[in-house]
Amino acid sequence: MVTVGFIYPDHAAEDDYPLAERLLDQRDDGVRLVVEHIYGTDLHAVPELLDLGSPERLAEGAGLLAKHEPDAVVWACTSGSFVYGDGAAEQAAGLSAAAGGVPASSTSFAFVRAASALGLRRVAVAASYPDDVARLFVDFLAAGGVEVVAMSSAGIDTAAEVGRLTPDAVCELARAHDHPEADALLVPDTAMRTLALLDTLEKELGKPVLTANQVTVWEGLRLAGALRPVAALGTLFRSEGQ
């Protein structure tokens, strides 16, 4: 059995991970998706996000995951990784070292790699963050070869507030901020519950929808060499050629 470990900040939408595990375990070859939490200020502001994704905090998370003996580790936080810009690669390398050398990544890199896997070049972004933080995500995507044709920022100050959004509110955020020229819609916040909404959103929008917890799980499985098609986790998970 393959085990993927996720370091998740505070508490908000971590129940997306056991949901993904249940969907993945409908196949014969089960996987474990284990989540350990680190804690800090959940404010969507640059200084707080830099602290949240610091080497010390991620090393703490890696230590908590060690008992699970993960085959790969992912920092399950979009804003706490893209805020580092070019330093996000060093952040992931440091996490790998802290986790004993297993492959490691973050949600921000997961978005770039998922977009590449699907051949997406032009996307819309429906962000929950304040505008200045959302623009850093746009910059990160651009550095990874993904053009953002439209970006919205809902201006929600904390992850806890995002975690309290209803399914209807999440769907409305997505619907309202798609763009006809976009190949896909990206929804970047692991504090937002989205996995159960992916099929509905993709049918309504007629295009792939990539969400933070979805791409984070995908990235962890990719690193562990355990990608497999799953019908209920969006276009990203439906192809054998991942």
Coordinates of N, CA, C and O in Angstrom, one line a residue, residues 76-172:
A76 N 0.3 21.0 2.0 CA -1.0 21.2 1.5 C -1.5 22.7 1.8 O -2.5 22.9 2.5
C77 N -0.8 23.6 1.1 CA -1.2 25.0 1.3 C -0.7 25.8 0.1 O 0.4 25.8 -0.2
T78 N -1.7 26.4 -0.6 CA -1.3 27.1 -1.8 C -0.6 28.4 -1.5 O 0.5 28.7 -1.9
S79 N -1.3 29.3 -0.7 CA -0.7 30.6 -0.4 C 0.6 30.5 0.4 O 1.4 31.4 0.2
G80 N 0.7 29.5 1.3 CA 1.9 29.3 2.0 C 3.1 28.8 1.3 O 4.1 28.5 1.8
S81 N 2.9 28.5 -0.1 CA 3.9 28.1 -0.9 C 4.2 29.1 -2.0 O 5.3 29.5 -2.2
F82 N 3.2 29.6 -2.7 CA 3.4 30.5 -3.8 C 3.9 31.9 -3.3 O 4.6 32.6 -4.0
V83 N 3.7 32.2 -2.0 CA 4.2 33.4 -1.5 C 5.7 33.5 -1.5 O 6.3 34.5 -1.4
Y84 N 6.3 32.3 -1.6 CA 7.8 32.2 -1.6 C 8.3 32.5 -3.0 O 9.5 32.6 -3.2
G85 N 7.5 32.5 -4.0 CA 8.0 32.8 -5.4 C 9.0 31.8 -5.8 O 8.8 30.6 -5.7
D86 N 10.2 32.3 -6.3 CA 11.2 31.4 -6.7 C 11.7 30.5 -5.6 O 12.3 29.5 -5.8
G87 N 11.5 31.0 -4.3 CA 12.0 30.2 -3.2 C 11.1 29.0 -2.9 O 11.5 28.2 -2.0
A88 N 10.0 28.8 -3.6 CA 9.1 27.7 -3.4 C 9.8 26.4 -3.7 O 9.5 25.3 -3.1
A89 N 10.8 26.4 -4.6 CA 11.5 25.1 -4.9 C 12.4 24.8 -3.8 O 12.5 23.6 -3.4
E90 N 13.0 25.8 -3.2 CA 13.9 25.5 -2.0 C 13.0 25.1 -0.9 O 13.5 24.2 -0.1
Q91 N 11.8 25.6 -0.7 CA 10.9 25.2 0.3 C 10.6 23.7 0.2 O 10.7 22.9 1.2
A92 N 10.3 23.3 -1.0 CA 10.0 21.8 -1.3 C 11.2 21.0 -1.0 O 11.1 19.9 -0.5
A93 N 12.4 21.4 -1.4 CA 13.6 20.6 -1.2 C 13.9 20.5 0.3 O 14.3 19.4 0.7
G94 N 13.6 21.6 1.0 CA 13.8 21.5 2.5 C 12.9 20.5 3.1 O 13.2 19.8 4.1
L95 N 11.6 20.5 2.6 CA 10.7 19.6 3.2 C 11.1 18.2 2.9 O 10.9 17.3 3.7
S96 N 11.6 17.9 1.7 CA 12.0 16.5 1.3 C 13.1 16.1 2.3 O 13.1 15.0 2.8
A97 N 14.1 17.0 2.5 CA 15.2 16.7 3.5 C 14.7 16.4 4.9 O 15.1 15.4 5.5
A98 N 13.7 17.2 5.3 CA 13.1 17.0 6.7 C 12.3 15.8 6.8 O 12.2 15.2 7.8
A99 N 11.8 15.3 5.6 CA 11.0 14.1 5.6 C 11.9 12.8 5.3 O 11.3 11.8 5.0
G100 N 13.2 12.9 5.4 CA 14.0 11.8 5.2 C 14.4 11.5 3.8 O 14.8 10.4 3.5
G101 N 14.2 12.5 2.9 CA 14.6 12.3 1.5 C 13.5 11.8 0.6 O 13.8 11.6 -0.6
V102 N 12.3 11.6 1.1 CA 11.2 11.2 0.2 C 10.8 12.4 -0.7 O 11.1 13.5 -0.4
P103 N 10.2 12.1 -1.9 CA 9.8 13.2 -2.7 C 8.8 14.2 -2.0 O 8.0 13.7 -1.2
A104 N 9.0 15.4 -2.3 CA 8.1 16.4 -1.6 C 7.7 17.5 -2.6 O 8.5 17.8 -3.5
S105 N 6.6 18.2 -2.3 CA 6.1 19.2 -3.2 C 5.2 20.1 -2.4 O 5.1 20.0 -1.1
S106 N 4.5 21.0 -3.1 CA 3.5 21.8 -2.4 C 2.3 22.0 -3.4 O 2.3 21.7 -4.6
T107 N 1.2 22.6 -2.9 CA 0.0 22.8 -3.7 C 0.3 23.7 -4.8 O -0.3 23.5 -5.9
S108 N 1.1 24.7 -4.7 CA 1.4 25.6 -5.8 C 2.0 24.9 -6.9 O 1.6 25.1 -8.1
F109 N 3.0 24.1 -6.7 CA 3.6 23.3 -7.8 C 2.6 22.3 -8.3 O 2.6 22.0 -9.5
A110 N 1.7 21.8 -7.5 CA 0.7 20.9 -7.9 C -0.2 21.5 -9.0 O -0.5 20.9 -10.0
F111 N -0.5 22.8 -8.8 CA -1.3 23.5 -9.8 C -0.6 23.6 -11.2 O -1.2 23.3 -12.2
V112 N 0.7 24.0 -11.1 CA 1.4 24.1 -12.3 C 1.6 22.8 -13.1 O 1.4 22.7 -14.3
R113 N 1.9 21.7 -12.3 CA 2.1 20.4 -12.9 C 0.8 19.8 -13.4 O 0.8 19.1 -14.4
A114 N -0.3 20.0 -12.7 CA -1.6 19.5 -13.2 C -2.0 20.2 -14.5 O -2.5 19.6 -15.4
A115 N -1.8 21.6 -14.5 CA -2.1 22.3 -15.7 C -1.3 21.8 -16.9 O -1.8 21.6 -18.0
S116 N 0.0 21.5 -16.7 CA 0.8 20.9 -17.7 C 0.4 19.6 -18.2 O 0.3 19.2 -19.4
A117 N 0.0 18.7 -17.2 CA -0.5 17.4 -17.5 C -1.7 17.4 -18.4 O -1.9 16.5 -19.3
L118 N -2.6 18.4 -18.3 CA -3.8 18.5 -19.1 C -3.6 19.4 -20.3 O -4.5 19.6 -21.1
G119 N -2.4 19.9 -20.5 CA -2.1 20.7 -21.7 C -2.8 22.1 -21.6 O -3.0 22.7 -22.6
L120 N -3.0 22.6 -20.4 CA -3.7 23.9 -20.2 C -2.6 25.0 -20.3 O -1.6 25.0 -19.7
R121 N -3.0 26.1 -21.0 CA -2.1 27.2 -21.2 C -2.7 28.5 -20.7 O -2.0 29.4 -20.3
R122 N -4.0 28.6 -20.8 CA -4.8 29.8 -20.5 C -5.8 29.5 -19.5 O -6.7 28.7 -19.8
V123 N -5.8 30.1 -18.3 CA -6.7 29.7 -17.2 C -7.4 31.0 -16.6 O -6.8 32.1 -16.7
A124 N -8.5 30.7 -16.0 CA -9.1 31.8 -15.1 C -8.8 31.3 -13.6 O -8.8 30.1 -13.4
V125 N -8.7 32.3 -12.7 CA -8.4 32.0 -11.3 C -9.6 32.6 -10.5 O -9.8 33.8 -10.6
A126 N -10.2 31.8 -9.7 CA -11.2 32.2 -8.8 C -10.6 32.1 -7.4 O -10.7 31.0 -6.8
A127 N -10.0 33.2 -6.9 CA -9.3 33.1 -5.6 C -10.1 33.6 -4.5 O -10.9 34.6 -4.6
S128 N -9.9 33.0 -3.3 CA -10.6 33.5 -2.1 C -9.9 34.6 -1.4 O -10.4 35.3 -0.6
Y129 N -8.6 34.8 -1.8 CA -7.7 35.7 -1.1 C -7.9 37.1 -1.3 O -8.6 37.5 -2.3
P130 N -7.3 38.0 -0.5 CA -7.3 39.4 -0.9 C -6.5 39.6 -2.2 O -5.7 38.7 -2.6
D131 N -6.7 40.7 -2.8 CA -6.1 40.9 -4.2 C -4.6 40.8 -4.2 O -4.0 40.2 -5.1
D132 N -3.9 41.4 -3.2 CA -2.4 41.4 -3.3 C -1.8 40.0 -3.2 O -0.9 39.6 -3.9
V133 N -2.5 39.1 -2.4 CA -2.1 37.7 -2.3 C -2.4 36.9 -3.6 O -1.6 36.2 -4.1
A134 N -3.6 37.2 -4.1 CA -4.1 36.5 -5.3 C -3.1 36.8 -6.5 O -2.8 35.9 -7.3
R135 N -2.6 38.0 -6.5 CA -1.7 38.3 -7.6 C -0.4 37.6 -7.6 O 0.3 37.3 -8.6
L136 N 0.0 37.2 -6.4 CA 1.2 36.4 -6.2 C 1.0 35.0 -6.8 O 2.0 34.4 -7.4
F137 N -0.2 34.5 -6.7 CA -0.5 33.2 -7.3 C -0.4 33.3 -8.9 O 0.1 32.5 -9.6
V138 N -1.0 34.4 -9.4 CA -0.9 34.7 -10.8 C 0.5 34.7 -11.3 O 0.9 34.1 -12.3
D139 N 1.4 35.4 -10.5 CA 2.8 35.5 -10.9 C 3.5 34.1 -10.9 O 4.3 33.8 -11.7
F140 N 3.1 33.3 -9.9 CA 3.7 31.9 -9.8 C 3.3 31.1 -10.9 O 4.1 30.3 -11.5
L141 N 2.0 31.1 -11.3 CA 1.5 30.4 -12.5 C 2.3 30.8 -13.8 O 2.7 30.0 -14.6
A142 N 2.4 32.2 -13.9 CA 3.1 32.7 -15.1 C 4.5 32.2 -15.2 O 5.0 31.8 -16.3
A143 N 5.2 32.1 -14.0 CA 6.6 31.6 -14.0 C 6.6 30.1 -14.4 O 7.6 29.6 -14.9
G144 N 5.5 29.4 -14.2 CA 5.4 28.0 -14.6 C 4.8 27.8 -16.0 O 4.5 26.6 -16.4
G145 N 4.6 28.9 -16.8 CA 4.2 28.7 -18.1 C 2.7 28.7 -18.3 O 2.1 28.3 -19.3
V146 N 1.9 29.1 -17.3 CA 0.5 29.1 -17.3 C 0.0 30.6 -17.3 O 0.2 31.4 -16.4
E147 N -0.7 31.0 -18.4 CA -1.2 32.3 -18.5 C -2.6 32.5 -17.9 O -3.5 31.7 -18.1
V148 N -2.7 33.5 -17.1 CA -4.0 33.8 -16.4 C -4.7 34.9 -17.2 O -4.3 36.0 -17.3
V149 N -5.9 34.5 -17.8 CA -6.6 35.5 -18.6 C -7.6 36.2 -17.8 O -8.1 37.3 -18.2
A150 N -7.9 35.8 -16.6 CA -8.8 36.5 -15.7 C -8.6 36.0 -14.3 O -8.4 34.8 -14.0
M151 N -8.5 37.0 -13.4 CA -8.3 36.7 -12.0 C -9.3 37.5 -11.1 O -9.5 38.7 -11.3
S152 N -9.9 36.7 -10.2 CA -10.8 37.4 -9.2 C -10.3 37.1 -7.8 O -9.6 36.1 -7.6
S153 N -10.5 38.1 -6.9 CA -10.1 37.9 -5.5 C -11.3 38.2 -4.6 O -11.8 39.3 -4.7
A154 N -11.7 37.2 -3.9 CA -12.9 37.4 -3.0 C -12.6 38.2 -1.8 O -13.6 38.7 -1.1
G155 N -11.3 38.4 -1.5 CA -11.0 39.3 -0.3 C -11.3 38.7 1.0 O -11.5 39.4 2.0
I156 N -11.3 37.4 1.1 CA -11.5 36.7 2.4 C -10.2 36.7 3.2 O -9.2 36.2 2.7
D157 N -10.3 37.2 4.4 CA -9.0 37.5 5.2 C -8.4 36.2 5.8 O -7.2 36.2 6.0
T158 N -9.2 35.2 6.2 CA -8.6 34.1 6.9 C -9.1 32.8 6.3 O -10.2 32.7 5.7
A159 N -8.3 31.7 6.5 CA -8.6 30.4 6.1 C -9.9 29.9 6.8 O -10.7 29.1 6.2
A160 N -10.0 30.2 8.1 CA -11.2 29.8 8.8 C -12.5 30.2 8.1 O -13.5 29.5 8.1
E161 N -12.5 31.5 7.7 CA -13.7 32.0 7.0 C -14.0 31.2 5.7 O -15.1 30.9 5.3
V162 N -12.9 30.9 5.0 CA -13.1 30.1 3.7 C -13.6 28.8 4.0 O -14.5 28.3 3.3
G163 N -13.2 28.1 5.1 CA -13.6 26.8 5.5 C -15.1 26.8 5.8 O -15.7 25.7 5.8
R164 N -15.7 27.9 6.2 CA -17.1 28.0 6.5 C -18.0 28.3 5.3 O -19.2 28.4 5.4
L165 N -17.4 28.4 4.1 CA -18.2 28.7 2.9 C -19.1 27.4 2.6 O -18.7 26.3 2.7
T166 N -20.4 27.7 2.3 CA -21.3 26.6 2.0 C -20.9 26.1 0.6 O -20.3 26.8 -0.2
P167 N -21.4 24.9 0.2 CA -21.2 24.4 -1.1 C -21.8 25.3 -2.2 O -21.2 25.5 -3.2
D168 N -22.9 25.9 -1.9 CA -23.5 26.8 -2.9 C -22.6 28.1 -3.0 O -22.5 28.6 -4.2
A169 N -22.0 28.5 -2.0 CA -21.2 29.7 -2.0 C -19.9 29.4 -2.8 O -19.4 30.2 -3.6
V170 N -19.4 28.2 -2.6 CA -18.2 27.8 -3.4 C -18.5 27.7 -4.9 O -17.8 28.2 -5.7
C171 N -19.6 27.1 -5.2 CA -20.0 27.0 -6.6 C -20.3 28.3 -7.2 O -19.9 28.6 -8.4
E172 N -20.9 29.2 -6.5 CA -21.1 30.6 -7.0 C -19.8 31.3 -7.3 O -19.7 32.0 -8.3

